[in-house]
Coordinates of C-alpha atoms in Angstrom, one line a residue:
M1 CA 60.4 157.7 21.6
K2 CA 62.7 160.5 23.9
S3 CA 63.5 160.3 26.6
A4 CA 62.3 163.0 29.2
T5 CA 65.8 165.4 29.1
E6 CA 65.6 164.8 25.2
R7 CA 61.3 166.4 25.1
F8 CA 62.7 168.9 27.0
C9 CA 65.6 170.5 24.9
V10 CA 63.5 170.3 21.8
F11 CA 60.7 172.4 24.1
I12 CA 63.2 174.7 24.3
W13 CA 65.0 174.5 20.9
E14 CA 61.3 175.3 19.7
Y15 CA 60.4 178.0 21.6
N16 CA 63.8 180.0 21.1
A17 CA 64.1 179.1 17.7
S18 CA 63.0 183.1 16.7
H19 CA 65.4 184.5 18.8
G20 CA 68.6 183.3 17.8
R21 CA 69.5 181.3 21.3
I22 CA 68.7 178.1 20.1
I23 CA 72.3 176.2 20.9
V24 CA 73.4 178.4 24.3
V25 CA 69.8 176.9 25.4
L26 CA 70.0 174.0 24.5
F27 CA 73.3 172.8 26.0
L28 CA 72.8 174.3 29.0
I29 CA 69.8 172.4 29.3
K30 CA 71.5 169.6 28.5
S31 CA 74.5 169.2 30.6
F32 CA 71.9 170.4 33.5
F33 CA 70.3 167.3 33.2
M34 CA 72.1 164.6 32.2
I35 CA 73.1 161.4 33.3
N36 CA 76.5 160.2 32.6
R37 CA 77.8 156.5 32.9
D38 CA 79.9 153.9 32.7
G39 CA 80.2 153.1 28.9
S40 CA 79.0 154.1 25.3
C41 CA 74.9 152.4 26.0
I42 CA 73.0 154.5 28.2
S43 CA 70.6 152.3 29.2
L44 CA 66.0 152.5 29.3
W45 CA 66.8 153.9 32.8
Q46 CA 69.1 156.1 32.4
D47 CA 68.1 157.2 29.2
N48 CA 64.7 158.2 30.9
S49 CA 65.5 159.6 34.3
E50 CA 67.3 163.4 34.7
A51 CA 70.4 164.0 37.1
Y52 CA 69.9 163.4 40.5
L53 CA 70.4 166.8 42.3
P54 CA 71.8 166.6 46.4
A55 CA 70.7 168.9 48.7
N56 CA 72.6 169.0 51.9
Q57 CA 76.3 170.2 51.5
A58 CA 79.3 168.3 53.2
D59 CA 81.4 169.7 55.8
V60 CA 85.0 169.6 55.0
K61 CA 85.7 170.3 59.1
A62 CA 82.8 167.3 60.3
M63 CA 83.6 164.7 62.0
Y64 CA 81.4 162.0 60.2
D65 CA 80.0 158.6 61.9
V66 CA 80.2 156.8 58.4
I67 CA 81.5 157.8 55.5
I68 CA 80.4 155.5 52.3
V69 CA 82.3 155.3 49.2
G70 CA 79.8 154.9 46.0
G71 CA 76.6 156.6 45.4
G72 CA 75.0 154.0 44.1
I73 CA 72.0 150.8 45.7
T74 CA 74.5 149.8 48.0
G75 CA 76.0 152.2 49.1
I76 CA 72.4 154.7 49.1
T77 CA 70.5 152.0 50.8
T78 CA 73.4 151.5 53.5
A79 CA 74.0 155.1 54.8
L80 CA 69.8 155.0 54.8
Q81 CA 69.9 152.1 57.4
L82 CA 72.5 154.2 59.3
Q83 CA 71.2 157.6 59.0
T84 CA 67.8 157.2 60.5
A85 CA 69.4 154.6 63.3
G86 CA 71.1 158.1 64.3
R87 CA 74.4 158.0 62.8
K88 CA 75.8 160.7 61.0
C89 CA 76.4 159.9 57.3
L90 CA 78.1 161.5 54.6
V91 CA 78.3 159.2 50.8
L92 CA 80.9 160.3 48.0
E93 CA 80.1 159.3 44.2
A94 CA 83.3 159.9 42.3
Y95 CA 81.0 160.5 39.0
N96 CA 76.6 160.8 39.6
I97 CA 73.9 158.3 41.3
G98 CA 73.6 155.9 38.9
F99 CA 76.8 155.8 36.5
G100 CA 77.6 152.5 37.3
T101 CA 75.9 149.0 37.6
T102 CA 73.0 150.4 39.4
G103 CA 72.0 152.3 36.3
G104 CA 72.5 149.5 34.4
T105 CA 71.0 146.3 35.9
T106 CA 67.9 144.9 34.8
A107 CA 66.3 145.0 38.3
H108 CA 65.2 141.4 39.5
L109 CA 64.1 141.1 42.7
N110 CA 64.3 138.0 43.5
T111 CA 64.9 135.3 46.1
L112 CA 66.0 132.4 43.4
L113 CA 69.3 132.9 43.4
D114 CA 71.9 132.8 40.5
T115 CA 74.4 130.4 42.4
P116 CA 71.4 127.8 43.4
Y117 CA 71.3 126.5 46.7
T118 CA 72.5 123.8 45.9
T119 CA 75.9 125.1 45.9
I120 CA 75.6 126.7 48.5
S121 CA 74.4 124.1 50.6
K122 CA 77.0 122.1 49.0
N123 CA 80.0 124.9 50.1
F124 CA 77.9 126.2 53.6
G125 CA 75.8 123.7 54.5
D126 CA 72.2 124.2 54.7
E127 CA 72.0 125.8 58.1
N128 CA 74.3 128.4 56.1
S129 CA 71.3 127.5 52.7
R130 CA 68.6 128.5 55.1
I131 CA 70.4 131.9 56.6
V132 CA 70.8 133.4 52.8
A133 CA 67.3 132.5 52.3
D134 CA 66.6 134.7 55.2
A135 CA 68.7 136.9 54.1
V136 CA 67.2 138.0 50.2
K137 CA 63.9 137.3 51.4
A138 CA 64.6 140.2 54.5
A139 CA 66.5 142.1 51.5
I140 CA 62.9 142.0 49.3
S141 CA 60.7 143.0 52.4
L142 CA 63.2 146.1 53.0
I143 CA 63.0 147.3 50.0
K144 CA 59.1 147.1 50.0
T145 CA 59.2 148.9 53.2
N146 CA 61.4 151.4 51.8
I147 CA 58.5 152.5 48.9
E148 CA 55.5 152.4 51.4
K149 CA 57.3 154.8 53.9
Y150 CA 59.1 156.9 51.6
Q151 CA 55.9 157.2 49.0
I152 CA 58.4 156.2 46.0
D153 CA 57.1 156.4 42.9
C154 CA 59.2 153.5 41.1
G155 CA 56.7 151.4 39.1
F156 CA 57.4 148.1 41.8
S157 CA 55.0 145.3 41.5
D158 CA 55.2 142.2 42.8
A159 CA 56.3 138.8 39.9
D160 CA 56.6 134.9 40.7
A161 CA 60.1 133.7 39.1
Y162 CA 59.9 131.0 36.6
L163 CA 62.9 129.1 36.0
F164 CA 62.9 126.3 33.6
A165 CA 64.2 123.2 31.6
Q166 CA 64.8 122.6 28.3
D167 CA 66.2 119.4 27.6
E168 CA 67.1 116.2 30.4
K169 CA 70.3 117.1 31.6
Q170 CA 68.8 120.9 32.6
E171 CA 65.7 118.7 34.1
K172 CA 67.7 116.6 36.1
E173 CA 69.6 119.7 37.4
L174 CA 66.1 121.6 37.9
Q175 CA 64.5 119.0 40.1
E176 CA 68.0 119.1 42.5
I177 CA 67.4 123.0 42.4
F178 CA 64.2 122.1 43.3
N179 CA 64.9 120.2 46.3
A180 CA 67.4 122.8 47.8
T181 CA 65.2 125.6 47.2
K182 CA 62.3 124.1 49.2
E183 CA 64.5 122.8 52.2
A184 CA 65.8 127.0 52.4
G185 CA 63.1 127.6 53.2
I186 CA 62.0 129.3 49.3
T187 CA 58.3 128.1 48.4
T188 CA 58.9 126.5 45.2
S189 CA 56.1 125.0 43.0
Y190 CA 56.5 122.5 39.4
S191 CA 54.7 124.9 36.8
D192 CA 53.1 123.6 33.3
C193 CA 53.1 127.2 31.9
L194 CA 55.7 130.2 31.8
P195 CA 55.1 133.9 31.0
V196 CA 57.2 134.0 27.7
P197 CA 56.6 132.1 24.4
I198 CA 59.9 129.4 25.3
P199 CA 59.5 126.0 24.4
F200 CA 60.3 123.8 27.8
V201 CA 60.8 120.4 29.5
K202 CA 59.9 121.6 32.8
A203 CA 59.6 123.9 35.1
I204 CA 59.6 125.8 39.2
K205 CA 57.5 128.4 39.7
V206 CA 58.8 130.7 43.0
P207 CA 56.4 133.5 44.4
G208 CA 57.8 136.2 46.1
Q209 CA 59.8 138.2 43.7
G210 CA 59.2 141.6 42.3
K211 CA 60.5 143.9 39.6
F212 CA 61.0 147.9 39.5
N213 CA 63.2 150.7 37.9
P214 CA 66.3 150.9 40.3
L215 CA 67.4 154.4 39.2
Q216 CA 64.0 155.7 40.3
Y217 CA 64.0 153.9 43.7
V218 CA 67.5 154.2 44.4
Y219 CA 66.6 158.5 43.8
G220 CA 63.7 158.1 46.0
I221 CA 66.4 156.2 49.2
A222 CA 68.7 159.2 48.5
A223 CA 66.0 161.8 49.2
A224 CA 64.6 160.0 52.5
F225 CA 68.4 159.7 53.2
E226 CA 69.5 163.3 53.0
K227 CA 65.8 164.5 54.2
A228 CA 67.1 162.9 57.8
G229 CA 70.5 164.8 57.2
G230 CA 72.9 162.6 55.5
V231 CA 74.8 163.9 52.8
I232 CA 75.7 162.8 49.2
V233 CA 78.7 164.4 46.9
Q234 CA 78.5 164.0 43.3
D235 CA 81.9 164.1 41.0
C236 CA 83.8 163.0 43.9
R237 CA 86.3 160.4 43.7
V238 CA 88.3 159.3 46.4
N239 CA 91.8 159.3 45.5
G240 CA 92.9 157.7 49.0
V241 CA 92.0 157.0 52.4
E242 CA 94.3 156.8 55.9
N243 CA 93.3 154.5 58.3
N244 CA 94.3 155.3 62.1
E245 CA 92.4 156.3 65.1
Y246 CA 89.9 158.1 63.1
V247 CA 89.4 158.0 59.0
E248 CA 90.7 160.5 56.8
A249 CA 89.3 160.2 52.6
E250 CA 91.3 161.9 50.2
T251 CA 89.2 163.3 47.6
D252 CA 88.4 166.2 44.2
K253 CA 86.6 168.3 47.2
G254 CA 89.1 168.4 49.9
V255 CA 89.5 165.8 52.8
F256 CA 86.8 163.9 55.0
K257 CA 86.9 162.5 58.1
G258 CA 85.1 159.9 59.4
Q259 CA 84.4 157.1 62.5
E260 CA 84.0 154.5 59.9
L261 CA 84.3 154.0 56.2
I262 CA 82.5 151.4 53.7
Y263 CA 83.7 151.0 50.1
A264 CA 80.0 149.9 48.4
T265 CA 82.5 150.7 44.9
H266 CA 81.3 147.3 43.7
I267 CA 84.8 146.1 44.3
P268 CA 87.2 147.8 46.5
P269 CA 89.9 150.9 45.0
G270 CA 93.4 149.8 45.5
I271 CA 95.1 146.7 45.9
N272 CA 93.5 143.6 48.5
L273 CA 93.2 140.3 49.3
L274 CA 89.7 140.3 47.0
H275 CA 90.9 141.2 44.3
L276 CA 91.7 137.7 43.8
R277 CA 88.9 135.9 45.3
C278 CA 86.6 138.0 42.6
V279 CA 86.0 137.8 39.0
P280 CA 84.7 140.2 37.1
Y281 CA 81.8 139.7 34.7
R282 CA 80.0 141.7 31.8
S283 CA 76.0 141.0 31.0
Y284 CA 74.5 142.2 27.9
V285 CA 71.3 143.9 27.9
V286 CA 68.3 144.8 25.3
A287 CA 65.0 146.2 25.8
V288 CA 62.5 146.2 23.3
T289 CA 58.7 147.1 22.1
L290 CA 56.4 143.9 21.0
S291 CA 54.2 144.2 17.5
N292 CA 51.6 142.1 20.0
N293 CA 52.2 144.0 23.2
E294 CA 52.0 140.6 25.2
Y295 CA 54.5 141.4 27.9
P296 CA 55.4 139.2 30.8
K297 CA 54.0 140.2 34.1
D298 CA 56.2 138.0 36.0
L299 CA 60.7 137.0 35.5
A300 CA 62.1 133.9 33.7
Y301 CA 65.1 132.6 33.4
D302 CA 66.4 129.6 30.9
M303 CA 69.4 127.2 31.9
V304 CA 71.9 127.7 29.3
D305 CA 75.0 128.8 30.6
P306 CA 75.6 131.6 30.6
Y307 CA 71.7 132.0 31.1
H308 CA 68.7 134.3 29.5
Y309 CA 66.6 136.2 32.0
Y310 CA 63.3 138.5 30.9
R311 CA 61.3 140.6 32.1
A312 CA 58.6 143.8 31.5
Q313 CA 58.6 146.9 32.7
E314 CA 56.6 150.2 32.2
V315 CA 58.7 153.8 31.9
N316 CA 57.0 156.8 31.6
G317 CA 54.4 155.4 29.8
N318 CA 56.1 152.8 27.4
T319 CA 56.3 148.9 27.9
Y320 CA 59.3 147.3 27.0
L321 CA 60.6 143.8 27.5
I322 CA 64.3 144.0 28.7
A323 CA 66.2 140.1 28.4
G324 CA 69.8 140.1 29.4
G325 CA 72.2 137.7 29.1
K326 CA 75.5 136.3 27.0
D327 CA 77.5 136.5 30.2
H328 CA 81.6 136.4 29.4
K329 CA 84.3 137.5 31.9
T330 CA 85.5 141.4 31.1
A331 CA 87.7 141.8 28.1
H332 CA 88.1 138.2 27.6
E333 CA 85.4 138.9 25.0
E334 CA 86.7 140.4 21.8
N335 CA 83.8 141.4 20.2
T336 CA 81.4 142.7 22.7
D337 CA 79.3 144.0 19.9
K338 CA 78.6 140.0 18.6
S339 CA 77.6 139.8 22.0
F340 CA 74.7 142.0 21.5
L341 CA 73.6 140.6 18.0
Q342 CA 73.6 137.0 20.2
L343 CA 71.3 138.2 22.4
E344 CA 69.0 139.9 19.7
A345 CA 68.7 136.6 17.7
Q346 CA 67.7 134.9 21.0
V347 CA 65.3 137.2 21.3
L348 CA 63.9 137.5 18.3
K349 CA 63.8 133.7 18.0
H350 CA 60.8 133.9 20.0
F351 CA 59.6 137.3 20.7
P352 CA 57.8 139.5 18.1
V353 CA 59.9 142.3 18.5
K354 CA 58.5 145.9 16.7
N355 CA 61.9 147.9 17.5
I356 CA 65.2 147.2 19.8
E357 CA 65.1 150.8 21.6
Y358 CA 68.1 149.5 24.0
R359 CA 71.4 148.0 24.1
W360 CA 73.9 148.2 27.1
S361 CA 76.0 146.6 28.9
S362 CA 77.1 146.2 32.7
Q363 CA 79.4 145.0 35.2
Y364 CA 79.3 142.4 37.9
F365 CA 81.5 140.6 40.1
E366 CA 81.5 136.8 40.9
S367 CA 82.5 135.4 44.7
A368 CA 84.9 132.5 44.5
D369 CA 82.1 130.4 46.1
G370 CA 79.3 132.3 45.4
L371 CA 78.3 134.4 48.3
P372 CA 79.2 137.7 48.5
Y373 CA 81.7 139.7 50.9
I374 CA 80.4 142.3 53.6
G375 CA 82.0 143.2 56.4
H376 CA 85.8 144.4 57.4
L377 CA 88.1 145.0 54.6
P378 CA 90.9 141.9 54.8
G379 CA 93.8 143.5 56.1
H380 CA 91.9 146.4 57.6
P381 CA 90.6 144.9 61.0
Q382 CA 89.4 148.3 61.9
H383 CA 87.2 150.8 60.8
I384 CA 87.0 150.2 57.2
Y385 CA 84.3 147.8 55.9
V386 CA 83.5 146.5 52.1
A387 CA 80.6 145.0 50.7
T388 CA 81.0 143.2 47.0
G389 CA 80.7 140.3 45.3
F390 CA 77.1 140.1 44.8
G391 CA 76.9 138.0 42.1
G392 CA 74.0 138.7 39.5
N393 CA 71.9 139.6 42.5
G394 CA 73.3 142.8 43.3
M395 CA 70.0 144.5 44.2
V396 CA 68.9 142.2 46.9
Y397 CA 72.3 141.7 47.8
S398 CA 72.7 145.6 47.8
H399 CA 70.2 145.0 50.8
V400 CA 71.8 142.2 52.2
A401 CA 74.8 144.2 52.8
A402 CA 72.5 147.5 54.4
L403 CA 71.3 144.8 56.8
T404 CA 74.6 143.3 57.4
L405 CA 76.8 146.6 58.1
K406 CA 74.1 147.7 59.7
E407 CA 73.9 145.1 62.1
I408 CA 78.0 145.0 62.2
L409 CA 78.1 148.8 62.9
L410 CA 75.3 148.9 65.8
N411 CA 76.5 146.1 67.1
E412 CA 72.9 143.9 66.8
E413 CA 72.2 140.7 67.3
E414 CA 74.0 138.5 64.3
K415 CA 72.8 137.2 61.7
Y416 CA 74.2 137.5 58.9
S417 CA 77.6 138.8 59.6
S418 CA 79.5 135.6 60.4
L419 CA 78.2 134.0 56.9
F420 CA 79.1 137.4 54.7
N421 CA 82.6 137.5 56.8
P422 CA 84.9 138.5 53.7
N423 CA 88.0 137.3 56.3
R424 CA 86.6 133.8 55.6
I425 CA 88.8 133.9 52.3
K426 CA 92.3 132.4 53.1
P427 CA 95.5 134.6 52.6
V428 CA 97.6 134.0 49.9
A429 CA 101.3 133.0 50.9
G430 CA 103.2 136.8 49.6
F431 CA 100.6 138.1 49.2
T432 CA 102.0 141.3 51.7
N433 CA 105.0 141.9 48.8
F434 CA 103.2 141.5 46.0
I435 CA 100.9 144.6 47.6
K436 CA 104.2 146.5 47.7
H437 CA 105.8 145.7 44.4
N438 CA 103.4 145.9 42.2
A439 CA 101.1 149.1 44.0
D440 CA 103.2 151.6 41.6
V441 CA 101.7 153.6 39.1
V442 CA 102.8 152.2 35.8
K443 CA 105.4 155.4 34.1
Q444 CA 106.4 154.4 30.9
F445 CA 105.7 156.8 29.1
A446 CA 106.6 160.0 30.6
N447 CA 108.2 163.0 29.4
K448 CA 107.9 161.3 25.3
W449 CA 106.5 162.0 22.7
F450 CA 104.6 160.1 19.7
S451 CA 104.3 162.0 16.2
H452 CA 100.8 161.6 15.1
E453 CA 101.6 161.2 11.6
E454 CA 103.5 157.9 11.8
I455 CA 101.1 156.8 14.5
Q456 CA 97.6 157.5 12.1
E457 CA 99.4 155.8 8.8
L458 CA 100.0 152.5 11.1
A459 CA 96.7 151.8 13.4
E460 CA 94.4 152.5 10.4
L461 CA 91.8 153.4 12.6
A462 CA 88.3 154.1 11.6
P463 CA 86.2 156.6 13.7
G464 CA 85.1 155.2 16.7
E465 CA 87.4 152.7 17.2
G466 CA 90.3 151.7 19.2
R467 CA 93.1 149.4 19.7
V468 CA 96.7 148.0 21.3
V469 CA 99.1 148.6 18.7
T470 CA 103.0 148.0 18.7
Y471 CA 104.6 150.8 17.4
N472 CA 109.2 150.8 18.1
K473 CA 108.7 148.0 20.3
Q474 CA 106.3 149.9 22.7
K475 CA 103.1 148.9 23.2
I476 CA 100.5 152.1 22.7
G477 CA 96.5 151.8 23.4
L478 CA 94.6 154.5 20.8
F479 CA 91.5 155.5 20.3
K480 CA 90.3 158.1 17.3
H481 CA 87.2 159.9 17.5
E482 CA 84.4 160.7 15.0
T483 CA 86.2 164.3 15.2
G484 CA 89.7 162.2 14.0
A485 CA 91.8 163.3 16.9
L486 CA 93.9 160.2 18.9
Y487 CA 94.1 159.8 22.4
A488 CA 96.8 157.6 23.0
V489 CA 97.3 155.6 26.4
N490 CA 99.7 153.2 28.2
P491 CA 97.3 149.8 28.1
I492 CA 99.0 148.9 31.4
C493 CA 96.5 148.8 34.0
T494 CA 96.9 151.1 37.2
H495 CA 96.0 148.2 39.5
M496 CA 97.9 145.2 38.9
K497 CA 99.6 145.6 35.3
C498 CA 97.3 143.8 33.4
E499 CA 97.1 144.6 29.7
V500 CA 93.5 146.6 29.0
K501 CA 91.6 145.1 26.0
W502 CA 88.9 147.5 23.6
N503 CA 85.2 146.8 24.3
I504 CA 83.8 147.6 21.0
A505 CA 80.2 147.8 22.4
E506 CA 81.1 150.2 25.4
R507 CA 83.9 152.3 24.2
T508 CA 85.9 151.5 26.7
W509 CA 89.5 150.1 28.1
D510 CA 88.5 147.5 30.2
C511 CA 91.0 144.9 32.2
P512 CA 91.0 141.7 31.5
C513 CA 92.3 140.7 35.7
H514 CA 90.4 142.5 38.3
G515 CA 88.2 144.4 36.4
A516 CA 88.9 147.8 36.2
R517 CA 87.9 150.0 33.0
Y518 CA 88.5 153.2 31.7
S519 CA 87.7 155.4 29.5
Y520 CA 88.6 156.2 25.8
D521 CA 90.9 159.0 27.6
G522 CA 92.5 157.0 30.0
S523 CA 90.0 158.3 33.0
V524 CA 88.9 155.5 35.2
L525 CA 85.0 154.4 35.2
T526 CA 85.1 152.0 37.5
G527 CA 87.5 150.1 40.1
P528 CA 89.5 148.7 41.5
A529 CA 92.0 151.0 39.7
D530 CA 92.2 154.2 41.2
H531 CA 94.8 156.2 39.2
E532 CA 94.1 157.0 35.2
L533 CA 95.7 155.5 32.3
E534 CA 98.9 156.7 31.3
Q535 CA 98.5 159.2 28.3
I536 CA 101.0 159.5 26.0
R537 CA 101.4 162.8 24.0
I538 CA 100.9 163.1 20.5
R539 CA 101.5 166.2 18.3
S540 CA 102.2 166.7 14.2
L541 CA 105.4 166.8 12.9
Q542 CA 105.0 170.7 12.4
E543 CA 104.5 171.2 16.0
E544 CA 107.1 169.4 17.0
E545 CA 109.6 172.1 14.6
K546 CA 107.6 174.9 15.9
H547 CA 109.5 173.6 19.7

């Protein structure tokens, strides 16, 4: 199966084969349509979507009402809400729409949350549990409204969600979840069947859920945002923000000014108290075709830890079973390929798999108490806002964030802002000094170079392999490209000085402390880091003799 981009490229290749223009034309078409992403494993959505091309131009001389940093589903949804309410908005995206978690989600639209209502009630009380339930129901309603209002073709369909127990212990927990979910105001019933062929002892059913193609949806609301006068700038990393009477965002494409700024970057960059209250996780996904063509219409979740989740989606005329799971803290699993193999084994055990078409992983951040942080960024009581800590429910919490931030910025009647306030977390003693001490970028290898021959012999890397090695009592992060080229970086994360680990599956350097991720050459892929890993110069002994 070829993506839309690949099919177009092949057409151009065949049409021009007799004219001697194959390579040039193929390169241009691929460059034009390619969607970059934050790892080497492309998702089902990304492989079947062309790159989004913004329509409007940004003005560095303008004063925007709101600058939104991050062009994922949270940033674009929030921008659309504010722009249609009369605010002049600018979205700044470091790479391209769909680059990160939005392009890697499994896109479950559910009120049956990863943090169950039992936990929410325990941590926040029954009344707040009902507010959370109302918020996620409003989020799904907003998604449906956007799809209908803007005529977005994103494969949306209503679905029921099933949560099922497979042993006595899980059955007891399921009963508690059932009671708390009903108490929160979510329609819930028991079910004697499942949409997936997996053994179970008890199951509950929650109607009013949904599923869609997340990239096509985000493209649709991005187009609506631009039509309303909004501006999107891609390949525009925000390198720093000045917060005085108004906000100045220093970027690769100039300095943009705004009255307010929202970080919709999954986790805010720099160093902030939220980084100590949000834990980064990676989740693994496979999309497969089935030999019997019996794809589930609804959503299903088991209760193992970490749990597995299942659904199906038709994309460009082909239907796929999408299964996810095997979550772990970022950079806390040495062999990430093993996580894929375990997930594939789980799917093969229960489904008649014809082909495994896609495998990819994605990152999310779990908050300390189970609810997201939406509102003023701690330490910045004016002008700067944040939305983070969505856990595995980013599709619905992105829209909760849009509704909450609109509520705050437009001074609307309070519904959600108090409950999701990021400043509900208590300050840490000495944190201000901690920030000052750790904010500097580590520069251990400035003006140093290392011998290609000696490092090559030391590392013994296979093509495509990365590893942290010790050389002359110095730790070096090495990656060997398929061409044989060596890339060397200082493996100390520029965020808060943790040592990064190599992600075998995605071919990235991942930080186990706060989730910053870098490409093999040290470029920042995802925050909270906002500086690349220090690159180490490697040259051959022959090159050194010339110097």
